[in-house]
C-alpha positions as protocol buffer text, in pm:
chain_id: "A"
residue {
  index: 1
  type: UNK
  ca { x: 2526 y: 879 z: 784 }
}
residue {
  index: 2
  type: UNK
  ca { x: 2667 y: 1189 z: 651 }
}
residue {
  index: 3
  type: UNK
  ca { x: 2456 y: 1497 z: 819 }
}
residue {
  index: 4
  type: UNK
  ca { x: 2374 y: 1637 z: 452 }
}
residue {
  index: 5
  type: UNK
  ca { x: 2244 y: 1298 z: 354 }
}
residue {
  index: 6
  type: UNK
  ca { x: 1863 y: 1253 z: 427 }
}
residue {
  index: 7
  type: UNK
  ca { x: 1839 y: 901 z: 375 }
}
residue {
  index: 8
  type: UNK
  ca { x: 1974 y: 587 z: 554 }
}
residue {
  index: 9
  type: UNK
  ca { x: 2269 y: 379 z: 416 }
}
residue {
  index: 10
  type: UNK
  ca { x: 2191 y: 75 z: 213 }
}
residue {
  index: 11
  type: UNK
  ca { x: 1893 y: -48 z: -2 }
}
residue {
  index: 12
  type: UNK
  ca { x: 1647 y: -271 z: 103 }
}
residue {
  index: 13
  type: UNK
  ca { x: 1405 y: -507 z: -83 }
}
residue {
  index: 14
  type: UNK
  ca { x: 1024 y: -583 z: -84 }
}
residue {
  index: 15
  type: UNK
  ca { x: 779 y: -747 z: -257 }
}
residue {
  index: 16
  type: UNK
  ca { x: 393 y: -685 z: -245 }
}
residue {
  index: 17
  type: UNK
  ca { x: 109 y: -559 z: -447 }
}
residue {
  index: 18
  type: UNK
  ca { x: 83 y: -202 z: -575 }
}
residue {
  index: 19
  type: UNK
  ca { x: -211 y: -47 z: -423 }
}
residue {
  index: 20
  type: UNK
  ca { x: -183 y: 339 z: -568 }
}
residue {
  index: 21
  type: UNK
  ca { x: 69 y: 475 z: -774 }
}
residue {
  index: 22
  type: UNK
  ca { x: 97 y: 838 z: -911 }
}
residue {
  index: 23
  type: UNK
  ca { x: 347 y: 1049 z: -1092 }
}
residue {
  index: 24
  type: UNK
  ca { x: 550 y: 1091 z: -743 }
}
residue {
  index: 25
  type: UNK
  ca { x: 393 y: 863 z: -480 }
}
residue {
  index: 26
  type: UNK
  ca { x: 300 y: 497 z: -398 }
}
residue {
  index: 27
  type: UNK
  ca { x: 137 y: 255 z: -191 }
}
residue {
  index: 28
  type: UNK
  ca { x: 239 y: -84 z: -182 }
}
residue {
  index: 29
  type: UNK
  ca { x: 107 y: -327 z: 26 }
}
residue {
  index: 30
  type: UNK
  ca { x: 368 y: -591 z: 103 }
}
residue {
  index: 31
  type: UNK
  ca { x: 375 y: -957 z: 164 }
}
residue {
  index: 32
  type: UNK
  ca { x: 361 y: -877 z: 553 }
}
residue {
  index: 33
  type: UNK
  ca { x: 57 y: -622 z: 529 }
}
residue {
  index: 34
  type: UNK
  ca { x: 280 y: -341 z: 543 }
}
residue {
  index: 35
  type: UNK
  ca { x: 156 y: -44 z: 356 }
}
residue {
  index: 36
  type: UNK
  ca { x: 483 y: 149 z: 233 }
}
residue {
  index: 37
  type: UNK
  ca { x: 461 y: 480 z: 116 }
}
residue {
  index: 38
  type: UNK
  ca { x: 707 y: 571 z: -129 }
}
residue {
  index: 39
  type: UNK
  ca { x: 877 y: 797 z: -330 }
}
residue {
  index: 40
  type: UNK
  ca { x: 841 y: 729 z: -696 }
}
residue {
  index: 41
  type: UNK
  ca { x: 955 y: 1020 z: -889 }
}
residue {
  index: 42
  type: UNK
  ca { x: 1119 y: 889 z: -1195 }
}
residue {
  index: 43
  type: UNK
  ca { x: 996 y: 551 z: -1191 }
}
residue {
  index: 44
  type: UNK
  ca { x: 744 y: 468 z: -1498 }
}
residue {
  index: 45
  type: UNK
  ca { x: 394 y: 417 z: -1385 }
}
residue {
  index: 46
  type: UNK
  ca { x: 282 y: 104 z: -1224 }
}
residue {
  index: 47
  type: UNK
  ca { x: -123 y: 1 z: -1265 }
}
residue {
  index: 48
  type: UNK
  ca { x: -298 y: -23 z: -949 }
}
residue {
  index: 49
  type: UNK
  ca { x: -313 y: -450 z: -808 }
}
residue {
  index: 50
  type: UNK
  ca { x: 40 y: -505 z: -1014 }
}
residue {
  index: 51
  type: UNK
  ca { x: 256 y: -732 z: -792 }
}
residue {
  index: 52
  type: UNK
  ca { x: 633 y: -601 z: -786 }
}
residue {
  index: 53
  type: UNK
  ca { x: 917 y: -617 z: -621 }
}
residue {
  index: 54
  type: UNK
  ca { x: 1091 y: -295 z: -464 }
}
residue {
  index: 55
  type: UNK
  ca { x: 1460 y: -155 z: -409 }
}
residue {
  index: 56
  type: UNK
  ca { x: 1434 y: 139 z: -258 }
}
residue {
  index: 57
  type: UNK
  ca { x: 1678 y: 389 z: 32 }
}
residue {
  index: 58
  type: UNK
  ca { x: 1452 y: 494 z: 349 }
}
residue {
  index: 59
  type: UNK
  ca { x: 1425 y: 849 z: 452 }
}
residue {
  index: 60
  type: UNK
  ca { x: 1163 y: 958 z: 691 }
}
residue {
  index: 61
  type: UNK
  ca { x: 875 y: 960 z: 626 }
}
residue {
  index: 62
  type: UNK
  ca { x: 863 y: 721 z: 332 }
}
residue {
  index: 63
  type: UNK
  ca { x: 1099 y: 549 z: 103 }
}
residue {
  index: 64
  type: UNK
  ca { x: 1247 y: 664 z: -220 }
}
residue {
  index: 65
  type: UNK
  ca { x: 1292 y: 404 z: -515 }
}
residue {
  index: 66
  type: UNK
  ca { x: 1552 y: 315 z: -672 }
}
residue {
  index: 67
  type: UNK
  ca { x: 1415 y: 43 z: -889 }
}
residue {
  index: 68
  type: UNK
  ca { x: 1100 y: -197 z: -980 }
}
residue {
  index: 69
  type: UNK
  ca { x: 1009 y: -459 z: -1136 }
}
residue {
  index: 70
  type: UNK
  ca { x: 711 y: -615 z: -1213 }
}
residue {
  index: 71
  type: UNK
  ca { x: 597 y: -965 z: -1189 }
}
C-alpha cells in the first residue's frame, strides 16, 4: 500500500440490509450481523430496510463505496 493511499488494496463484497443511509454515511447490517459503517458520498440514496449488495475499498474507520445495488 502506497503511504499516500488511505485505503487498503482490493474491493470486497457484502450483502445485508440497509439500516441508515444519509447523504455521506451508512449502516448496513450484513448477512453475518455485522454492522458496516460506510462511506457513501456519491452513491444515490438507499431507503432504510432495502436489501443490497456492497463493493466497497476499506480505510479505517469505515468503508468507502464503490458501488450498490439493490435487490
Amino acid at each position: 500500500m502506497d503511504d499516500l493511499d488511505r485505503f487498503e488494496p482490493g474491493l470486497q463484497t457484502y450483502s445485508g440490509i440497509v439500516r441508515i443511509w444519509t447523504m455521506n454515511t451508512a449502516e448496513v447490517i450484513t448477512d453475518s450481523g455485522i454492522v458496516l459503517f460506510l462511506d457513501t458520498r456519491g452513491q444515490p440514496p438507499v431507503p432504510a430496510g432495502t436489501r443490497v449488495n456492497i463493493e466497497a475499498r476499506k480505510y479505517r474507520p469505515c468503508h468507502f463505496v464503490t458501488r450498490v445495488a439493490v435487490r
